[in-house]
PDB file of C-alpha atoms in Angstrom:
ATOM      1  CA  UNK I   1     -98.271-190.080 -62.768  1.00  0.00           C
ATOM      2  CA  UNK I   2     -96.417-190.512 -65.957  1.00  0.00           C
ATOM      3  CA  UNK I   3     -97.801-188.466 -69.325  1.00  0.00           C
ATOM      4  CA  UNK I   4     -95.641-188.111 -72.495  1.00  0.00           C
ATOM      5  CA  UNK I   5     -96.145-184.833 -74.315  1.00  0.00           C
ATOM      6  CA  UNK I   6     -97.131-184.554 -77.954  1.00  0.00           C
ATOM      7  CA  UNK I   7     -97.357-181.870 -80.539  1.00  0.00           C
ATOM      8  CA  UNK I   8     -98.933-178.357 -79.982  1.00  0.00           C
ATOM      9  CA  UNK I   9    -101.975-177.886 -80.935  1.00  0.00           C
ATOM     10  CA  UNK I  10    -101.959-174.252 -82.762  1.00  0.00           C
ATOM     11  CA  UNK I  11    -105.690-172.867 -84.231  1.00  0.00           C
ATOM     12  CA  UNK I  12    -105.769-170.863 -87.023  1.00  0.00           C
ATOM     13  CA  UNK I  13    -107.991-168.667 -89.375  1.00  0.00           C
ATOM     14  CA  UNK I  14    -105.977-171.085 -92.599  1.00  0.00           C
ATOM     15  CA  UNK I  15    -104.530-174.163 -90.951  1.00  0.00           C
ATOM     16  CA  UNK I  16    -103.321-175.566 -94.190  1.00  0.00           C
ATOM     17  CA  UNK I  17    -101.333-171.905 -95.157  1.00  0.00           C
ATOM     18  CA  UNK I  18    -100.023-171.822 -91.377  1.00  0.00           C
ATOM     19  CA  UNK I  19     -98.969-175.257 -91.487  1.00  0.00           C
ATOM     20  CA  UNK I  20     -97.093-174.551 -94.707  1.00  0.00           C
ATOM     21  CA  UNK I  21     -95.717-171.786 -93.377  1.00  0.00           C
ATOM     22  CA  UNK I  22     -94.537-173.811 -90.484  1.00  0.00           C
ATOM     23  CA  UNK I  23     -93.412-176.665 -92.200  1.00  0.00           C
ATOM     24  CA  UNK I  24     -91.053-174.074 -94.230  1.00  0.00           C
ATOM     25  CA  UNK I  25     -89.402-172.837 -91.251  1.00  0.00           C
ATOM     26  CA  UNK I  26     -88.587-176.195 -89.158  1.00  0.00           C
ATOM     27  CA  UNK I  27     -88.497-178.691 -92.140  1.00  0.00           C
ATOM     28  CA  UNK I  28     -91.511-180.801 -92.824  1.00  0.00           C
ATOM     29  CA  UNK I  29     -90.681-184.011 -90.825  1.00  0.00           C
ATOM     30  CA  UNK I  30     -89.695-181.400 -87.470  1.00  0.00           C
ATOM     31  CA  UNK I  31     -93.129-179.703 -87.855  1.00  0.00           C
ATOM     32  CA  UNK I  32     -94.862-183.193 -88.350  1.00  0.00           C
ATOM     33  CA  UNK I  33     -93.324-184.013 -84.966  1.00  0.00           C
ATOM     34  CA  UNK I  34     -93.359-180.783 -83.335  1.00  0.00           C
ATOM     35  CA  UNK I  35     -96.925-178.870 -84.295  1.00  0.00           C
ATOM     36  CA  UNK I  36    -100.238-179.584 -85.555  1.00  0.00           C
ATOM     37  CA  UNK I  37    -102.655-177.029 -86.895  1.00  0.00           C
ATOM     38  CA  UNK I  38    -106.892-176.685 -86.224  1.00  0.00           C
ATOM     39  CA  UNK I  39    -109.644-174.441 -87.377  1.00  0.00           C
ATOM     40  CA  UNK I  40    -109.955-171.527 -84.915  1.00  0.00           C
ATOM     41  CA  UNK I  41    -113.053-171.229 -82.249  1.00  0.00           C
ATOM     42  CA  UNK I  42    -112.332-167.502 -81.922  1.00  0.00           C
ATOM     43  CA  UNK I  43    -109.957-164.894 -83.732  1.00  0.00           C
ATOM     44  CA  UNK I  44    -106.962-163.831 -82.384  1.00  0.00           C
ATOM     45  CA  UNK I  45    -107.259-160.652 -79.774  1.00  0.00           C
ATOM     46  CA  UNK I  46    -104.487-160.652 -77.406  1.00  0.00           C
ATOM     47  CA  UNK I  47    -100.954-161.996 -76.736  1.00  0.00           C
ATOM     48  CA  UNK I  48    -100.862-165.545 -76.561  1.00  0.00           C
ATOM     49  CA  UNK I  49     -99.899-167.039 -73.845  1.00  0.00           C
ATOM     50  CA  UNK I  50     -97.665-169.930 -74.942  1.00  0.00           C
ATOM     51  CA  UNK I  51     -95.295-169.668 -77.616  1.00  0.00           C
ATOM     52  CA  UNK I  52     -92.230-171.188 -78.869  1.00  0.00           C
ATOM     53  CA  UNK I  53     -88.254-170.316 -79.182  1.00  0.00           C
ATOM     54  CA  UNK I  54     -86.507-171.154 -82.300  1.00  0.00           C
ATOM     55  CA  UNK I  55     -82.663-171.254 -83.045  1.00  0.00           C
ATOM     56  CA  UNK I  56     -82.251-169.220 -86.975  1.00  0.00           C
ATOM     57  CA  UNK I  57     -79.502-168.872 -89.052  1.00  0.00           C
ATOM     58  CA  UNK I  58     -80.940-165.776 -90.371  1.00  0.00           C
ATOM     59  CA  UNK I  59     -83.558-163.511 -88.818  1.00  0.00           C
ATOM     60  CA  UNK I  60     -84.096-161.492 -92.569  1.00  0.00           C
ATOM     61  CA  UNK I  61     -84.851-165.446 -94.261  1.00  0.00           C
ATOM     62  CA  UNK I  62     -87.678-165.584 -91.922  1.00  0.00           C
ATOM     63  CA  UNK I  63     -88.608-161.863 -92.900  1.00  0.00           C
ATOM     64  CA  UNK I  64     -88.440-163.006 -96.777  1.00  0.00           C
ATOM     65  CA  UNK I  65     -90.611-166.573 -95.906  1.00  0.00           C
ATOM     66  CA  UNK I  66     -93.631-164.132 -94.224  1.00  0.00           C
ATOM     67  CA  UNK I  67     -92.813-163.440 -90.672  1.00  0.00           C
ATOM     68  CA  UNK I  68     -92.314-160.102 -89.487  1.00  0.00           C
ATOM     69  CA  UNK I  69     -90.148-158.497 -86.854  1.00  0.00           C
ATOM     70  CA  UNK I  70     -91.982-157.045 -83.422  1.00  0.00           C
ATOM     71  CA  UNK I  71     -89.626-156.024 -81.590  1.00  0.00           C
ATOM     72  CA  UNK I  72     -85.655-156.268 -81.599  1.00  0.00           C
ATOM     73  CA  UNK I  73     -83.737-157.310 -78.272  1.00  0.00           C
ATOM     74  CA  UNK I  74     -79.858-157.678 -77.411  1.00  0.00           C
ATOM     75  CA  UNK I  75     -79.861-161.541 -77.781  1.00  0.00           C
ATOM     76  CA  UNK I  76     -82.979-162.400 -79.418  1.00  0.00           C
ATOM     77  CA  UNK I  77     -85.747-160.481 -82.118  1.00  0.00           C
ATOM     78  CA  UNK I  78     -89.345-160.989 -81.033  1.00  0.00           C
ATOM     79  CA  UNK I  79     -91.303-162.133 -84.407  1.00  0.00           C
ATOM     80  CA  UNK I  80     -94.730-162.921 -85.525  1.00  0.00           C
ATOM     81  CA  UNK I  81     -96.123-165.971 -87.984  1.00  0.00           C
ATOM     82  CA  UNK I  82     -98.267-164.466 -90.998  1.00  0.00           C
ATOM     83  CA  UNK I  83    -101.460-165.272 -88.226  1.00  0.00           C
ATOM     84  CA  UNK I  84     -99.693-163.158 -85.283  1.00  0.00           C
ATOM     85  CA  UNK I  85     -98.455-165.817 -83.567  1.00  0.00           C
ATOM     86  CA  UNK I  86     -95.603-164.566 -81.397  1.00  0.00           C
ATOM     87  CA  UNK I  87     -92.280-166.030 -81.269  1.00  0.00           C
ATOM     88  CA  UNK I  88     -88.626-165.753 -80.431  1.00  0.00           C
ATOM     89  CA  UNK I  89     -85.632-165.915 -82.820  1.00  0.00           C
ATOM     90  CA  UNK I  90     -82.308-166.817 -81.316  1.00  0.00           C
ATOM     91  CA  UNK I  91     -79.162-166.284 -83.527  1.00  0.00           C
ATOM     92  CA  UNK I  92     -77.440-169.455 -83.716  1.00  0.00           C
ATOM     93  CA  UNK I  93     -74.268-169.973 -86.029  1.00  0.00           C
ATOM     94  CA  UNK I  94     -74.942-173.502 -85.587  1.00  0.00           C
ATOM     95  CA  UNK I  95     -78.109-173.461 -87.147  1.00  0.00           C
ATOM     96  CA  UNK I  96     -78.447-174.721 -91.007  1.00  0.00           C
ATOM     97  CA  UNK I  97     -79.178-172.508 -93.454  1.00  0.00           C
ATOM     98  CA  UNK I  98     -82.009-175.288 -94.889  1.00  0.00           C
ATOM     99  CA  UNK I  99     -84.410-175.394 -93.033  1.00  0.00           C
ATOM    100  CA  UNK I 100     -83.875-171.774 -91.582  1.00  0.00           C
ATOM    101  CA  UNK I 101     -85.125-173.016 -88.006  1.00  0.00           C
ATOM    102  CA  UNK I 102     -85.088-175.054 -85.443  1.00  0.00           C
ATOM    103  CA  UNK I 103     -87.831-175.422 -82.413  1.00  0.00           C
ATOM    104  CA  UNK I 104     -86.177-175.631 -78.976  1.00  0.00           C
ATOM    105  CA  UNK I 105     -88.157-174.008 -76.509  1.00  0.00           C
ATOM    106  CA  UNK I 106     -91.950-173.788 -75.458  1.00  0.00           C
ATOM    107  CA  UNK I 107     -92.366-170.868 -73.466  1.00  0.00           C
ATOM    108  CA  UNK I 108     -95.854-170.908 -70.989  1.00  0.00           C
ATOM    109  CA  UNK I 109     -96.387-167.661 -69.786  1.00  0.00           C
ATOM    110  CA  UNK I 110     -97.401-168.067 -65.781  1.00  0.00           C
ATOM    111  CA  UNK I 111     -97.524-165.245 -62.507  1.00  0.00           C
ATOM    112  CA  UNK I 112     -96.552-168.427 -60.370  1.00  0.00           C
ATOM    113  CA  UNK I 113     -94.549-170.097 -62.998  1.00  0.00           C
ATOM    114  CA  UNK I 114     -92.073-172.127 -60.008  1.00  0.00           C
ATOM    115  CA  UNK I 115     -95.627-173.739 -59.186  1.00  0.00           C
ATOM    116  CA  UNK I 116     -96.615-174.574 -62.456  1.00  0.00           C
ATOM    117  CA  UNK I 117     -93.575-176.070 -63.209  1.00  0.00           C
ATOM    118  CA  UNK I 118     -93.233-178.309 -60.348  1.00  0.00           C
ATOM    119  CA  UNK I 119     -96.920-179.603 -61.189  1.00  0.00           C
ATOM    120  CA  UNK I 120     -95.990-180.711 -64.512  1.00  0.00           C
ATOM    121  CA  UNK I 121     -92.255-181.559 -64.097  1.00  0.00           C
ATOM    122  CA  UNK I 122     -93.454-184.399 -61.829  1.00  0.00           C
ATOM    123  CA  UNK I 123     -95.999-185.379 -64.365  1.00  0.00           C
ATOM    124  CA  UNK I 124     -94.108-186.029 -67.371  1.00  0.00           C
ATOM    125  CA  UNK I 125     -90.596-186.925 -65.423  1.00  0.00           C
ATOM    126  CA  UNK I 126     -88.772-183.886 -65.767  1.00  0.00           C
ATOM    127  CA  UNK I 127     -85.917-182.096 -64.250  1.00  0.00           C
ATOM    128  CA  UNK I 128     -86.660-178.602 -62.637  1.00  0.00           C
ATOM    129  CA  UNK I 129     -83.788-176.588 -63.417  1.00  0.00           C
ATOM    130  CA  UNK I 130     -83.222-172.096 -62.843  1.00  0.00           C
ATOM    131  CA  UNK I 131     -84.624-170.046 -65.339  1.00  0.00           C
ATOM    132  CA  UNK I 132     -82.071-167.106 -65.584  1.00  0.00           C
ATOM    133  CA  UNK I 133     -83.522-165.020 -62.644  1.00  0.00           C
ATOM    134  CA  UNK I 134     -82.008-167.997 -61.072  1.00  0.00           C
ATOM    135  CA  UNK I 135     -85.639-169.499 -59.617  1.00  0.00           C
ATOM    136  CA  UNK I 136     -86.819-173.470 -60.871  1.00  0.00           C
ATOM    137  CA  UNK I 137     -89.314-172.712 -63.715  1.00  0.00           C
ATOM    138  CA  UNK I 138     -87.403-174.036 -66.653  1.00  0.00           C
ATOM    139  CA  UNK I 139     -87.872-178.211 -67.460  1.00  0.00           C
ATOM    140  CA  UNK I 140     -85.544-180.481 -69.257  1.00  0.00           C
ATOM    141  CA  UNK I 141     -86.088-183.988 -70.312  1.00  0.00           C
ATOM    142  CA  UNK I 142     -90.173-183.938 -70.392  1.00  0.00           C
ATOM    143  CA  UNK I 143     -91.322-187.412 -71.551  1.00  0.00           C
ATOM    144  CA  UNK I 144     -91.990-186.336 -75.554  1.00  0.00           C
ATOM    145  CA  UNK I 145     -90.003-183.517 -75.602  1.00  0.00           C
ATOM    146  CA  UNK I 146     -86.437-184.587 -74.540  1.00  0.00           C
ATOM    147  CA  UNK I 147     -84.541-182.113 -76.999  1.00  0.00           C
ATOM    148  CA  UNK I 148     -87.298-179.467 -76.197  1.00  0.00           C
ATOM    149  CA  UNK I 149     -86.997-176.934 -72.946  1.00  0.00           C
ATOM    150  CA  UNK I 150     -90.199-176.245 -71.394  1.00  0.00           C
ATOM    151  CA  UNK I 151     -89.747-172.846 -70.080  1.00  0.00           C
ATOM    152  CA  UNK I 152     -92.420-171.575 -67.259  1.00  0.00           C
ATOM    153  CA  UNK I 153     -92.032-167.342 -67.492  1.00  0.00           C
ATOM    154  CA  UNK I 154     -93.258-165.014 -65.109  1.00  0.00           C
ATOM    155  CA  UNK I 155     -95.820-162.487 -66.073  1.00  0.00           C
ATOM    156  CA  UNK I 156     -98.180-160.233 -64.304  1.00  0.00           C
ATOM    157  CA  UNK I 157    -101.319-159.872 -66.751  1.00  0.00           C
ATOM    158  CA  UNK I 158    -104.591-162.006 -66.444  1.00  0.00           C
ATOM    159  CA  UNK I 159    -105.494-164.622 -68.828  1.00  0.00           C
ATOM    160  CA  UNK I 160    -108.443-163.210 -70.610  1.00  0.00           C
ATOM    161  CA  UNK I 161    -109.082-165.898 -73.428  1.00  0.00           C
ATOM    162  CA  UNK I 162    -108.457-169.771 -73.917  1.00  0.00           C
ATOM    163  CA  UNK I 163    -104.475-170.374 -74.939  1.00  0.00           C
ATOM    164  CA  UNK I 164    -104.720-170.780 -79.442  1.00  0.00           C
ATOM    165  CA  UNK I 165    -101.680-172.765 -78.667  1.00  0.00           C
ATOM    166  CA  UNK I 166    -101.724-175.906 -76.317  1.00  0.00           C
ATOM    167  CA  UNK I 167     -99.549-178.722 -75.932  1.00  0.00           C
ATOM    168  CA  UNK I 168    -101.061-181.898 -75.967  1.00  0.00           C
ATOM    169  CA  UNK I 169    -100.438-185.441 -74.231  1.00  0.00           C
ATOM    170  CA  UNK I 170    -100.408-188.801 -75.542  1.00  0.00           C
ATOM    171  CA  UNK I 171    -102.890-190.698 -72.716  1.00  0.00           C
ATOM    172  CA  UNK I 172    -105.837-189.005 -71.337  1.00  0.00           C
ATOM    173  CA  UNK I 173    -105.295-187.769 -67.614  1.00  0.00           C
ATOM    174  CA  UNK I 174    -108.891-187.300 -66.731  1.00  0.00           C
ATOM    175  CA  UNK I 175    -108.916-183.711 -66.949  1.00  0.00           C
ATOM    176  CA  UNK I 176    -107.514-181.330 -69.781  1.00  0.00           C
ATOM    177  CA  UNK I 177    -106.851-178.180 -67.977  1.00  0.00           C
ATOM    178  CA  UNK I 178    -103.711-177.519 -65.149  1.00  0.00           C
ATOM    179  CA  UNK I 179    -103.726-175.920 -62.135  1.00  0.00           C
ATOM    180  CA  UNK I 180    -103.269-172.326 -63.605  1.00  0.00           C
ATOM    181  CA  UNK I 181    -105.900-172.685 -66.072  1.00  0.00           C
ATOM    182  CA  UNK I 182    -104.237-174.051 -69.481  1.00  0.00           C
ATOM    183  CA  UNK I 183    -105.994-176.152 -71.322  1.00  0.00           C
ATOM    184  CA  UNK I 184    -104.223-178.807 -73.304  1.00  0.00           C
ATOM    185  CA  UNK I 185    -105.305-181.670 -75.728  1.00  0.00           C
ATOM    186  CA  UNK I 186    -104.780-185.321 -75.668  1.00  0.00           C
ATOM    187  CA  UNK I 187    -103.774-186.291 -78.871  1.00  0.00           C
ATOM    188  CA  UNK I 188    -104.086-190.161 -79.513  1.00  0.00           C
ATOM    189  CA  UNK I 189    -102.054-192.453 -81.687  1.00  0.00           C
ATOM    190  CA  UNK I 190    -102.211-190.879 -85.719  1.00  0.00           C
ATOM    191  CA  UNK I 191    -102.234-187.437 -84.829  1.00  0.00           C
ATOM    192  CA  UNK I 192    -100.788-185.483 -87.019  1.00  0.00           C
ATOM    193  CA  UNK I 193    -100.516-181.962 -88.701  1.00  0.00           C
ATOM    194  CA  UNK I 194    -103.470-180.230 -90.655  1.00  0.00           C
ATOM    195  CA  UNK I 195    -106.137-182.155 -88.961  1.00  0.00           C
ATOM    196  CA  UNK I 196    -108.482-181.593 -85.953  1.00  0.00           C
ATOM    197  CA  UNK I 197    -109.290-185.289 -85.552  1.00  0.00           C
ATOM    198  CA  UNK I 198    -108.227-186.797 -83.189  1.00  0.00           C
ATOM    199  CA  UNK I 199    -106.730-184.696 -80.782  1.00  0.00           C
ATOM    200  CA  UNK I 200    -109.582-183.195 -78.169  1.00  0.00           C
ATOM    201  CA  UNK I 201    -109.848-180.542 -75.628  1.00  0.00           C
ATOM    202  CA  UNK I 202    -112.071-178.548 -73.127  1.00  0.00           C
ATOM    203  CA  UNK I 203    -111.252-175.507 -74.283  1.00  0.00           C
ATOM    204  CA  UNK I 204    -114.577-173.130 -75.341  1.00  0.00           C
TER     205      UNK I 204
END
């Protein structure tokens, strides 16, 4: 089977201020391409379970543009969107200072995440390659995200709610939920940001 991934679907309380918001960090066009934003079914309780990695210039620009720090590691600072949206901030020299960001990682959290990404590497034609524990959960070259790394991490803790952020495919598969219990979208040709319509999912 052959999919091609599209944007991630992200619900919010304000999906016009958290697409702003969004837009600010990654540039508009990137966030056009990247993420698209949806009213909320429920509020936001625990952890979500997908997130994204971004590449910064500057931690303390995203501090001054509304995000705010959660935790502070060796290589990386855990942050949160002005919703609670958890994310990663990587360091990178490389990085422009205009727009602060740049997208290069979803991150799916998974207790059998060499399973789950098997399933969907030979879905959307990717290569499997070690995470840094050195076991196959991390996938390069996904049809629709070729500059993005789909990273499959291990976690104990039970899904208790629906994901609030989904990726989404460009053909409909038949079903709209994996093996492990993510839902995703299928978002059809003129999907874009700010919009519910006319991307569509299972989730409830």
């Amino acid at each position: 089977m052959s999919l091609t991934l599209g944007p991630l679907v992200v619900e919010a309380e304000d999906p016009e201020a958290l697409a702003a918001f969004w837009a600010t960090l990654l540039g508009a066009q990137a966030c056009d391409r990247l993420l698209r934003f949806r009213p909320q079914q429920r509020p936001k309780t625990v952890k979500n379970r997908v997130h994204v990695d971004l590449y910064v210039a500057d931690v303390a620009r995203l501090a001054e543009l509304g995000a705010r720090v959660l935790a502070e590691h060796a290589d990386w600072t855990t942050m949160a969107d002005p919703e609670g949206n958890e994310f990663c901030a990587f360091p990178d020299p490389q990085t422009p200072a205009e727009p602060p960001a740049r997208l290069f990682a979803v991150c799916v959290d998974s207790d059998r995440p060499e399973e789950l990404a098997a399933w969907w590497a030979e879905r959307v034609g990717a290569q499997v390659r070690d995470g840094p524990d050195g076991t196959p959960r991390w996938l390069y070259g996904s049809a629709g995200w070729e500059d993005v790394i789909w990273k499959f991490v291990r976690v104990a803790d039970a899904r208790v709610v629906p994901n609030r952020w989904q990726w989404s495919l460009r053909s409909d598969p038949g079903v709209r939920v994996d093996p492990q219990g993510n839902q995703f979208s299928v978002c059809r040709r003129g999907c874009r940001s700010g919009s519910a319509a006319p991307c569509t999912s299972d989730a409830g």
